CSV table of C-alpha atoms in Angstrom, one decimal:
chain,number,residue,atom,x,y,z
A,1,MET,CA,19.3,22.4,-1.3
A,2,GLY,CA,21.0,23.9,-3.7
A,3,THR,CA,24.3,23.0,-1.6
A,4,ASP,CA,26.1,19.8,-0.5
A,5,GLU,CA,27.9,21.9,2.2
A,6,ILE,CA,27.1,21.5,5.3
A,7,ILE,CA,25.1,24.8,7.2
A,8,ASN,CA,26.2,25.7,10.0
A,9,ALA,CA,23.4,27.0,12.6
A,10,VAL,CA,22.7,28.8,15.6
A,11,VAL,CA,19.4,28.4,17.5
A,12,VAL,CA,18.7,31.2,20.0
A,13,GLY,CA,15.3,31.1,22.6
A,14,ASP,CA,13.2,29.6,24.8
A,15,VAL,CA,14.0,25.3,25.1
A,16,MET,CA,11.9,22.9,26.9
A,17,LEU,CA,11.2,19.6,27.5
A,18,ASP,CA,8.5,17.4,26.4
A,19,SER,CA,7.3,14.9,28.0
A,20,TRP,CA,4.3,12.3,26.5
A,21,LEU,CA,2.6,10.5,29.2
A,22,HIS,CA,1.6,7.3,27.8
A,23,GLY,CA,-1.2,4.0,28.9
A,24,SER,CA,-4.2,3.3,29.4
A,25,ALA,CA,-7.8,4.2,31.3
A,26,LYS,CA,-10.3,0.9,32.0
A,27,ARG,CA,-11.7,2.7,35.2
A,28,LEU,CA,-13.1,6.4,36.6
A,29,ALA,CA,-11.5,7.8,39.4
A,30,GLN,CA,-13.9,7.5,43.0
A,31,GLU,CA,-13.5,11.6,43.8
A,32,ALA,CA,-14.8,12.4,40.2
A,33,PRO,CA,-16.0,11.6,37.0
A,34,VAL,CA,-12.6,11.0,35.0
A,35,PRO,CA,-10.1,8.9,34.0
A,36,VAL,CA,-7.7,7.3,36.0
A,37,MET,CA,-4.9,6.6,33.7
A,38,SER,CA,-2.4,3.6,34.1
A,39,LEU,CA,1.2,5.1,33.3
A,40,GLU,CA,3.2,1.8,31.1
A,41,ALA,CA,5.3,5.3,28.8
A,42,THR,CA,6.8,7.9,29.9
A,43,GLU,CA,8.5,9.9,26.7
A,44,ASP,CA,10.8,12.9,26.1
A,45,ALA,CA,11.7,15.2,23.6
A,46,PRO,CA,13.4,18.8,23.7
A,47,GLY,CA,11.0,21.3,23.0
A,48,GLY,CA,10.6,24.3,21.7
A,49,ALA,CA,13.5,26.0,20.6
A,50,ALA,CA,15.9,22.5,21.7
A,51,ASN,CA,13.5,21.2,19.1
A,52,THR,CA,13.7,23.8,16.2
A,53,ALA,CA,17.5,22.4,16.8
A,54,ALA,CA,16.9,19.4,16.8
A,55,ASN,CA,15.5,19.2,13.5
A,56,LEU,CA,18.1,21.5,11.7
A,57,VAL,CA,20.1,18.7,12.6
A,58,ALA,CA,18.4,15.7,11.6
A,59,LEU,CA,18.1,17.8,8.6
A,60,GLY,CA,22.4,18.1,7.9
A,61,ALA,CA,22.8,21.2,9.4
A,62,ARG,CA,25.9,21.5,11.8
A,63,VAL,CA,23.9,23.8,14.5
A,64,ARG,CA,25.2,25.4,17.9
A,65,LEU,CA,22.0,25.9,20.6
A,66,VAL,CA,22.1,28.7,22.9
A,67,GLY,CA,19.1,28.9,25.5
A,68,VAL,CA,18.4,28.9,29.3
A,69,VAL,CA,17.5,26.2,32.2
A,70,GLY,CA,17.1,25.7,35.5
A,71,ASP,CA,19.2,24.2,37.8
A,72,ASP,CA,17.1,20.7,37.8
A,73,GLU,CA,15.9,17.2,36.2
A,74,CYS,CA,14.5,18.3,33.7
A,75,GLY,CA,17.1,20.1,32.3
A,76,GLU,CA,20.2,17.7,32.8
A,77,LYS,CA,17.5,15.7,31.1
A,78,LEU,CA,17.1,18.0,28.3
A,79,GLU,CA,20.8,18.6,27.8
A,80,ASN,CA,21.3,15.1,28.0
A,81,ALA,CA,18.3,14.5,25.6
A,82,LEU,CA,20.3,17.8,23.1
A,83,ARG,CA,24.4,15.8,23.1
A,84,LEU,CA,22.4,13.0,21.9
A,85,LEU,CA,21.1,14.1,18.7
A,86,GLY,CA,24.4,15.9,18.0
A,87,VAL,CA,23.5,19.0,18.7
A,88,GLY,CA,25.4,21.3,20.5
A,89,THR,CA,24.3,23.1,23.3
A,90,GLY,CA,25.7,26.3,25.1
A,91,LEU,CA,22.6,26.1,27.4
A,92,LEU,CA,23.4,28.5,30.7
A,93,THR,CA,22.3,26.9,33.9
A,94,VAL,CA,20.3,29.8,35.8
A,95,PRO,CA,20.5,28.2,39.9
A,96,GLY,CA,16.4,28.5,41.5
A,97,ARG,CA,15.1,28.8,37.1
A,98,ARG,CA,12.7,26.2,36.6
A,99,THR,CA,13.5,24.5,33.4
A,100,ALA,CA,9.7,25.2,31.2
A,101,HIS,CA,8.6,21.3,31.3
A,102,LYS,CA,5.1,20.6,29.0
A,103,ARG,CA,3.9,16.5,29.7
A,104,ARG,CA,0.7,15.6,27.5
A,105,LEU,CA,-1.2,12.1,28.9
A,106,VAL,CA,-1.9,9.8,26.3
A,107,THR,CA,-4.7,7.7,26.6
A,108,SER,CA,-4.8,4.4,23.3
A,109,GLY,CA,-3.6,6.8,21.7
A,110,GLN,CA,-6.2,10.1,22.3
A,111,LEU,CA,-4.7,12.9,23.9
A,112,THR,CA,-6.8,13.4,27.2
A,113,ALA,CA,-4.4,16.8,29.3
A,114,ARG,CA,-1.9,18.9,29.1
A,115,TYR,CA,0.6,20.2,32.1
A,116,ASP,CA,2.4,23.1,31.4
A,117,GLU,CA,5.6,23.9,34.6
A,118,GLU,CA,6.9,27.2,33.0
A,119,ASP,CA,8.9,30.8,34.5
A,120,LEU,CA,8.5,33.0,32.4
A,121,SER,CA,10.4,35.8,33.7
A,122,VAL,CA,13.2,37.6,32.3
A,123,ILE,CA,16.0,36.7,32.7
A,124,PRO,CA,18.6,38.2,35.5
A,125,GLU,CA,21.6,40.8,35.0
A,126,PRO,CA,24.2,38.4,36.0
A,127,ALA,CA,22.7,35.5,33.3
A,128,GLU,CA,21.9,38.3,31.1
A,129,ARG,CA,25.3,39.0,30.5
A,130,ASP,CA,26.3,35.6,30.1
A,131,LEU,CA,23.7,34.6,28.0
A,132,LEU,CA,25.2,37.6,25.2
A,133,ALA,CA,28.6,36.4,25.6
A,134,ARG,CA,27.3,33.4,24.5
A,135,VAL,CA,25.4,34.6,21.4
A,136,GLU,CA,28.2,36.2,20.3
A,137,GLU,CA,30.8,33.9,20.4
A,138,ALA,CA,27.7,31.3,18.5
A,139,VAL,CA,26.8,33.9,15.5
A,140,ALA,CA,30.3,34.6,14.5
A,141,GLY,CA,30.5,32.5,11.1
A,142,ALA,CA,27.1,31.3,11.3
A,143,ASP,CA,25.2,31.1,7.9
A,144,VAL,CA,21.8,31.9,9.7
A,145,VAL,CA,20.5,31.9,12.8
A,146,VAL,CA,17.2,31.2,14.1
A,147,ALA,CA,15.5,33.3,17.1
A,148,CYS,CA,12.8,31.0,19.0
A,149,ASP,CA,11.2,33.2,21.6
A,150,TYR,CA,7.8,32.2,22.8
A,151,GLY,CA,8.3,34.5,25.7
A,152,GLY,CA,10.1,32.1,28.0
A,153,GLY,CA,12.5,35.5,29.6
A,154,VAL,CA,15.4,35.2,27.6
A,155,PHE,CA,14.6,37.8,24.8
A,156,THR,CA,16.2,40.9,26.8
A,157,PRO,CA,16.0,44.0,24.8
A,158,ALA,CA,20.0,43.7,24.4
A,159,VAL,CA,20.0,40.0,23.6
A,160,ARG,CA,17.7,40.9,21.0
A,161,ARG,CA,19.9,43.9,19.9
A,162,ALA,CA,22.7,41.2,19.8
A,163,LEU,CA,21.3,39.3,17.2
A,164,ALA,CA,20.3,43.3,14.6
A,165,GLY,CA,21.7,43.6,11.5
A,166,LEU,CA,23.0,39.6,10.8
A,167,PRO,CA,23.2,38.7,7.8
A,168,LEU,CA,20.2,36.1,8.1
A,169,LEU,CA,18.6,36.0,10.8
A,170,VAL,CA,14.7,33.1,10.9
A,171,VAL,CA,12.7,34.8,13.5
A,172,ASP,CA,9.7,32.9,15.6
A,173,ALA,CA,7.9,34.4,17.9
A,174,HIS,CA,4.6,34.7,19.9
A,175,ALA,CA,5.0,38.7,19.3
A,176,VAL,CA,6.8,39.9,16.9
A,177,ALA,CA,7.1,44.0,17.0
A,178,PRO,CA,9.6,43.8,19.3
A,179,TRP,CA,11.8,41.9,16.2
A,180,ARG,CA,11.1,44.7,14.1
A,181,GLU,CA,14.0,47.4,14.7
A,182,CYS,CA,16.6,43.8,13.8
A,183,ALA,CA,15.4,43.7,10.5
A,184,PRO,CA,15.5,40.1,10.2
A,185,ALA,CA,15.6,38.1,7.2
A,186,ALA,CA,12.3,36.5,7.9
A,187,VAL,CA,9.7,36.4,10.8
A,188,LEU,CA,7.3,33.4,10.8
A,189,PRO,CA,3.9,34.3,13.3
A,190,ASN,CA,1.1,32.6,12.8
A,191,TYR,CA,-2.8,33.7,12.1
A,192,ALA,CA,-3.8,34.7,15.5
A,193,GLU,CA,0.1,36.7,16.3
A,194,VAL,CA,-0.5,38.4,12.6
A,195,VAL,CA,-3.6,40.0,13.8
A,196,ARG,CA,-2.8,40.8,17.2
A,197,LEU,CA,-0.2,42.7,15.1
A,198,LEU,CA,-2.2,44.5,12.7
A,199,GLY,CA,-4.9,45.5,15.6
A,200,ASP,CA,-7.6,44.0,13.2
A,201,ASP,CA,-10.9,41.6,14.8
A,202,GLY,CA,-9.5,38.9,11.9
A,203,GLY,CA,-12.6,37.3,12.3
A,204,ALA,CA,-12.6,36.9,8.1
A,205,VAL,CA,-13.7,33.2,7.0
A,206,ASP,CA,-11.0,33.1,4.7
A,207,ARG,CA,-8.8,33.6,6.2
A,208,PRO,CA,-5.4,33.2,3.0
A,209,ALA,CA,-7.7,35.8,1.2
A,210,TYR,CA,-7.8,38.2,4.7
A,211,LEU,CA,-4.1,38.2,5.1
A,212,MET,CA,-3.4,38.4,0.6
A,213,GLY,CA,-4.5,42.1,0.6
A,214,ARG,CA,-2.1,43.2,3.6
A,215,SER,CA,1.7,42.3,2.2
A,216,GLU,CA,2.6,45.4,2.6
A,217,ARG,CA,1.3,45.4,5.9
A,218,LEU,CA,2.6,43.1,7.7
A,219,LEU,CA,6.2,43.8,5.8
A,220,GLU,CA,6.2,47.4,7.4
A,221,LEU,CA,5.1,46.1,10.3
A,222,THR,CA,7.8,43.6,11.2
A,223,GLY,CA,10.6,45.7,9.6
A,224,ALA,CA,11.2,41.8,7.0
A,225,GLY,CA,12.3,41.0,4.1
A,226,ILE,CA,9.8,38.0,4.3
A,227,VAL,CA,7.3,36.8,6.3
A,228,VAL,CA,5.8,33.5,6.5
A,229,THR,CA,2.0,33.6,8.4
A,230,THR,CA,1.6,30.2,9.3
A,231,LEU,CA,-2.2,28.5,8.9
A,232,ASP,CA,-2.4,24.8,10.5
A,233,GLY,CA,-3.8,23.0,8.7
A,234,GLU,CA,-4.6,25.8,5.2
A,235,GLY,CA,-0.5,25.9,5.0
A,236,THR,CA,1.2,29.0,5.1
A,237,LEU,CA,1.7,33.2,2.5
A,238,LEU,CA,5.0,34.2,2.2
A,239,HIS,CA,4.8,37.2,1.3
A,240,ARG,CA,7.7,40.0,0.6
A,241,ARG,CA,8.5,43.1,-1.5
A,242,GLY,CA,7.4,42.9,-5.1
A,243,ARG,CA,5.4,39.9,-5.6
A,244,PRO,CA,2.4,38.8,-4.9
A,245,PRO,CA,2.4,36.1,-1.6
A,246,TYR,CA,2.9,32.5,-2.6
A,247,ARG,CA,0.5,30.1,-0.7
A,248,THR,CA,2.1,26.6,0.5
A,249,TYR,CA,-1.3,24.2,1.1
A,250,ALA,CA,-1.2,21.4,4.2
A,251,GLN,CA,-2.6,17.9,4.0
A,252,PRO,CA,-5.0,17.7,6.9
A,253,ALA,CA,-3.7,16.8,9.8
A,254,PRO,CA,-5.5,15.8,13.5
A,255,GLN,CA,-4.7,19.3,15.3
A,256,HIS,CA,-3.1,16.8,18.2
A,257,MET,CA,-1.0,15.4,16.1
A,258,ALA,CA,0.9,18.7,15.0
A,259,THR,CA,3.1,19.5,18.1
A,260,GLY,CA,6.0,20.7,17.1
A,261,ALA,CA,5.1,21.2,14.0
A,262,GLY,CA,5.9,25.0,13.7
A,263,ASP,CA,9.5,24.0,15.3
A,264,THR,CA,9.8,21.8,11.9
A,265,TYR,CA,8.7,23.8,9.7
A,266,THR,CA,11.1,26.9,10.7
A,267,ALA,CA,14.0,24.7,10.4
A,268,ALA,CA,13.3,23.4,6.6
A,269,PHE,CA,12.0,26.9,6.2
A,270,ALA,CA,15.8,28.5,7.8
A,271,LEU,CA,17.8,25.5,7.0
A,272,TRP,CA,16.5,26.0,2.6
A,273,LEU,CA,17.4,29.7,2.5
A,274,ALA,CA,20.5,29.4,4.3
A,275,SER,CA,21.7,26.9,1.2
A,276,GLY,CA,20.7,29.1,-1.3
A,277,ALA,CA,17.1,28.6,-1.9
A,278,SER,CA,14.7,31.4,-3.4
A,279,PRO,CA,12.0,31.8,-0.2
A,280,GLU,CA,9.1,29.8,-2.1
A,281,GLU,CA,11.0,27.1,-2.0
A,282,ALA,CA,12.0,27.2,1.6
A,283,ALA,CA,8.5,27.6,2.2
A,284,GLU,CA,7.0,24.5,0.4
A,285,ALA,CA,11.0,22.6,2.2
A,286,GLY,CA,8.8,23.6,5.3
A,287,GLN,CA,5.3,22.3,4.3
A,288,ALA,CA,7.0,19.0,3.6
A,289,ALA,CA,9.3,19.0,6.6
A,290,ALA,CA,5.6,20.1,8.7
A,291,GLY,CA,3.7,17.6,6.8
A,292,VAL,CA,5.7,14.4,8.0
A,293,VAL,CA,6.1,15.9,11.7
A,294,VAL,CA,2.5,15.6,11.9
A,295,ARG,CA,1.8,11.6,10.5
A,296,ARG,CA,3.9,10.8,13.6
A,297,GLN,CA,3.3,10.4,17.2
A,298,GLY,CA,5.0,13.3,20.0
A,299,THR,CA,7.9,15.9,19.0
A,300,ALA,CA,8.9,14.4,16.5
A,301,VAL,CA,11.7,15.5,13.6
A,302,CYS,CA,12.1,15.3,9.8
A,303,THR,CA,15.5,14.0,8.5
A,304,ARG,CA,16.5,15.1,5.3
A,305,TYR,CA,15.8,11.4,3.5
A,306,ASP,CA,12.2,12.6,5.0
A,307,LEU,CA,12.4,16.0,3.7
A,308,VAL,CA,14.0,14.8,0.2
A,309,ARG,CA,11.2,12.1,-0.2
A,310,ALA,CA,7.8,14.3,0.1
A,311,LEU,CA,9.7,16.7,-1.7
A,312,ARG,CA,10.0,14.1,-4.8
A,313,ARG,CA,6.3,13.9,-3.6
A,314,GLN,CA,4.8,17.4,-4.4
A,315,GLU,CA,6.1,16.7,-7.9
A,316,GLY,CA,5.2,13.4,-8.8
A,317,THR,CA,4.8,9.8,-8.0
A,318,VAL,CA,3.4,8.5,-10.8
A,319,GLN,CA,5.6,10.0,-14.1
A,320,THR,CA,5.5,9.4,-17.9
A,321,ALA,CA,8.6,7.4,-19.0
A,322,GLU,CA,9.8,10.2,-20.2
A,323,ARG,CA,9.6,13.4,-17.7
A,324,LEU,CA,10.9,10.6,-15.4
A,325,ALA,CA,14.6,10.0,-17.3
A,326,GLN,CA,14.5,13.9,-17.0
A,327,LEU,CA,13.5,13.1,-13.8
A,328,LEU,CA,16.3,11.2,-12.5
A,329,ASP,CA,19.2,13.1,-15.1
A,330,GLU,CA,18.8,15.7,-11.9
A,331,HIS,CA,19.0,13.0,-8.9
A,332,ARG,CA,22.4,12.1,-10.9
A,333,ARG,CA,24.1,15.5,-11.2
A,334,ARG,CA,23.6,15.8,-7.1
A,335,GLY,CA,25.4,12.3,-7.2
A,336,GLU,CA,22.4,10.5,-6.1
A,337,ARG,CA,21.7,6.6,-6.8
A,338,VAL,CA,19.6,4.9,-9.2
A,339,VAL,CA,17.5,2.5,-8.4
A,340,PHE,CA,15.5,0.4,-10.3
A,341,THR,CA,13.0,-2.5,-10.2
A,342,ASN,CA,10.1,-4.2,-12.4
A,343,GLY,CA,6.7,-6.1,-12.3
A,344,CYS,CA,2.7,-6.7,-12.5
A,345,PHE,CA,2.1,-5.9,-9.4
A,346,ASP,CA,-1.4,-7.4,-9.9
A,347,VAL,CA,-1.9,-7.9,-5.9
A,348,LEU,CA,0.2,-6.4,-3.7
A,349,HIS,CA,1.0,-8.1,-0.9
A,350,ARG,CA,4.0,-8.5,1.6
A,351,GLY,CA,6.1,-10.1,-0.4
A,352,HIS,CA,6.0,-7.4,-2.6
A,353,VAL,CA,6.3,-4.4,-0.3
A,354,THR,CA,9.2,-6.4,2.1
A,355,TYR,CA,11.2,-6.0,-1.4
A,356,LEU,CA,10.3,-3.6,-1.9
A,357,GLU,CA,11.6,-1.7,1.3
A,358,GLN,CA,15.2,-3.6,0.7
A,359,ALA,CA,15.2,-1.5,-2.7
A,360,GLY,CA,14.7,1.7,-0.9
A,361,GLN,CA,17.6,1.2,1.0
A,362,LEU,CA,20.6,-0.1,-1.5
A,363,GLY,CA,20.5,4.0,-3.0
A,364,ASP,CA,18.9,7.5,-2.7
A,365,VAL,CA,16.3,6.7,-6.1
A,366,LEU,CA,13.7,4.2,-5.7
A,367,VAL,CA,11.7,3.2,-9.9
A,368,VAL,CA,9.5,1.2,-9.8
A,369,ALA,CA,7.8,0.7,-13.3
A,370,VAL,CA,4.8,-1.7,-14.0
A,371,ASN,CA,3.4,-3.6,-16.9
A,372,SER,CA,0.5,-1.5,-18.7
A,373,ASP,CA,-2.9,-3.6,-18.3
A,374,ALA,CA,-1.8,-5.6,-21.9
A,375,SER,CA,1.8,-6.4,-21.2
A,376,VAL,CA,-0.2,-8.4,-18.0
A,377,ALA,CA,-2.9,-10.0,-20.3
A,378,ARG,CA,0.5,-11.9,-22.9
A,379,LEU,CA,2.1,-12.6,-20.0
A,380,LYS,CA,0.1,-13.7,-17.1
A,381,GLY,CA,-3.2,-15.0,-19.0
A,382,PRO,CA,-6.8,-14.3,-19.2
A,383,GLY,CA,-8.2,-13.0,-15.9
A,384,ARG,CA,-5.6,-11.2,-15.3
A,385,PRO,CA,-4.2,-8.5,-14.2
A,386,VAL,CA,-7.3,-8.5,-11.2
A,387,ASN,CA,-6.5,-4.6,-10.9
A,388,SER,CA,-6.3,-1.9,-13.8
A,389,CYS,CA,-3.1,-0.8,-13.8
A,390,GLU,CA,-4.1,3.5,-12.8
A,391,ASP,CA,-4.9,1.0,-9.3
A,392,ARG,CA,-1.5,-0.8,-9.3
A,393,MET,CA,0.5,2.1,-10.0
A,394,SER,CA,-1.1,4.5,-7.1
A,395,VAL,CA,-1.1,1.2,-4.6
A,396,LEU,CA,2.4,1.9,-5.1
A,397,ALA,CA,3.3,5.5,-5.0
A,398,ALA,CA,1.5,5.0,-1.9
A,399,LEU,CA,4.9,2.8,-0.3
A,400,ASN,CA,6.4,5.5,1.7
A,401,ASP,CA,10.7,3.8,-0.2
A,402,VAL,CA,9.0,4.4,-3.7
A,403,ASP,CA,10.1,7.7,-5.0
A,404,TYR,CA,8.5,7.1,-9.0
A,405,VAL,CA,6.3,4.9,-10.9
A,406,THR,CA,5.7,4.7,-14.5
A,407,GLU,CA,3.6,2.3,-16.7
A,408,PHE,CA,5.3,0.0,-19.7
A,409,ASP,CA,3.5,-1.6,-21.8
A,410,GLU,CA,6.4,-4.0,-23.6
A,411,ASP,CA,7.3,-7.6,-22.5
A,412,THR,CA,9.7,-6.4,-21.0
A,413,PRO,CA,11.4,-3.5,-19.3
A,414,GLU,CA,14.6,-2.3,-22.1
A,415,ARG,CA,13.5,-0.1,-23.3
A,416,LEU,CA,13.1,1.6,-20.0
A,417,ILE,CA,16.5,0.9,-18.8
A,418,ARG,CA,17.7,2.5,-21.2
A,419,MET,CA,16.4,5.6,-21.0
A,420,MET,CA,16.7,5.0,-17.1
A,421,ARG,CA,20.3,3.5,-17.0
A,422,PRO,CA,19.7,2.8,-14.1
A,423,GLU,CA,22.3,2.3,-11.3
A,424,LEU,CA,21.3,-1.0,-9.6
A,425,TYR,CA,18.6,-3.3,-11.0
A,426,VAL,CA,17.5,-5.2,-8.3
A,427,LYS,CA,14.0,-8.3,-8.4
A,428,GLY,CA,12.6,-10.3,-5.9
A,429,GLY,CA,13.6,-13.8,-5.4
A,430,ASP,CA,11.3,-15.6,-7.7
A,431,TYR,CA,14.1,-15.0,-9.8
A,432,THR,CA,17.8,-15.6,-9.8
A,433,ALA,CA,20.0,-12.3,-13.0
A,434,GLU,CA,20.5,-15.8,-15.0
A,435,MET,CA,16.3,-15.9,-15.4
A,436,LEU,CA,16.1,-11.6,-16.7
A,437,PRO,CA,16.8,-11.0,-20.4
A,438,GLU,CA,17.7,-7.1,-18.9
A,439,ALA,CA,20.1,-7.8,-17.1
A,440,PRO,CA,22.7,-7.8,-20.2
A,441,LEU,CA,21.6,-4.3,-20.7
A,442,VAL,CA,22.1,-3.6,-16.7
A,443,ARG,CA,26.0,-4.1,-17.1
A,444,ALA,CA,26.2,-3.4,-20.5
A,445,LEU,CA,25.1,0.8,-19.1
A,446,GLY,CA,26.9,-0.3,-16.7
A,447,GLY,CA,24.2,-0.6,-13.7
A,448,GLU,CA,24.7,-4.1,-11.5
A,449,VAL,CA,22.0,-6.6,-11.2
A,450,ARG,CA,20.5,-7.6,-7.4
A,451,VAL,CA,18.1,-10.1,-6.1
A,452,LEU,CA,16.7,-9.3,-3.3
A,453,GLY,CA,15.8,-11.8,-0.6
A,454,TYR,CA,11.7,-14.2,-1.0
A,455,LEU,CA,9.3,-14.9,1.2
A,456,PRO,CA,8.1,-18.1,0.7
A,457,ASP,CA,4.2,-18.7,-0.3
A,458,ARG,CA,3.7,-14.8,-1.3
A,459,SER,CA,3.1,-14.3,-4.5
A,460,THR,CA,0.5,-13.0,-6.6
A,461,THR,CA,-0.4,-16.6,-8.4
A,462,ALA,CA,-1.2,-17.4,-5.8
A,463,ILE,CA,-2.8,-15.8,-3.6
A,464,ILE,CA,-4.8,-15.4,-6.8
A,465,GLY,CA,-5.2,-19.6,-7.1
A,466,ARG,CA,-6.9,-18.8,-3.5
A,467,MET,CA,-9.0,-17.3,-3.3
A,468,ARG,CA,-10.8,-18.1,-6.6
A,469,SER,CA,-10.9,-21.8,-4.5
A,470,LEU,CA,-12.8,-20.2,-1.5
A,471,PRO,CA,-17.0,-21.7,-2.2
A,472,GLU,CA,-19.0,-18.6,-3.6
A,473,GLU,CA,-21.5,-17.3,-0.7
A,474,VAL,CA,-24.9,-18.9,-0.9
């Protein structure tokens, strides 16, 4: 993000409670050929507009949520969950109304059924008046307002008019046409919603190509400055006047893992816009955030820490030393602490992973320098390395706690340390600070040296030795 100031965000919209019922199924029912599920655990999480608000908080915003719940147990659970997450709630309880509740049954990691309880009726006039007062109070001084309109009865014409003319209004709606008179800064319809808006059959095989030639029409129909069409596993397409459409790309994930990913995208996109990022940068942030949650079970959120790491991976984890030095200067200008470590990492084992996890928690950016093949051969002798430098760096780059990986050919990393100037230099616990020839250089450059814990019997040399002692198969 372009600023470290806290963004004040307001979310208005249709809230719901998502419940995930986990269990096992070992037999079929007598009444019908359906599995009998033994319930083992239930996880509740904010859904819909409440999930967007939860994601905004996780990403570092100060959030106020305005919406409607019923006077029921589901509404109480939702409000309690939001308070625990740090979401400021302005939820209006409407007597006799039912809080939207979506339950998903998961058996052995597979989604087997979903059933919803919803009240989609338009809120009554007394509730509308109360809601309008809450909206007016909440949006005063907000940096960004997000409207989450899923057809749940909250957005009457009067409520929509109350949001018209706001400097930064981001709309995520199942139907964007009614929002045209509000002149939103951005709307985020999915492909099916865009097809309905265009009145077309939408049967194109190449969906991005189909939308490329319809940017001006979409902008005209929505009245928005920006239209982001979401394409599920194909990423998104951002449209704005005077520029060609901008494409983001998603990493494929199972459809049942995508629950709430749209809410996460909306939260990150809106927050990045509010921070002064360009629409294209905001779209990349939204895509990266969605990519985080689709790899997690249930209705998940993406934290600021998660997103920063995901965005770094987009620019490339494996870097040349020269480019990496430039990137680290940018991180330092943002006040981030650089942690540096090095090694051969010839056969990655649990000891390596444990100490890299510990190292990653000691700062904001973890750099791992890897000995080249020639360097390993000089240090370890004939028969080493077992794995090429390219393979070793690829495996390290896949670890969640590793931000950057680079190669060096010397016997010590002193040249890289001069280039990188880490605030903290760490090594695994089979060393002491006195054993490290580069330690005086780190300290001379103003850094700290630290040796982390060691897992006994977890060394590459020992593992390779055991492998070589095994009898060959006949």
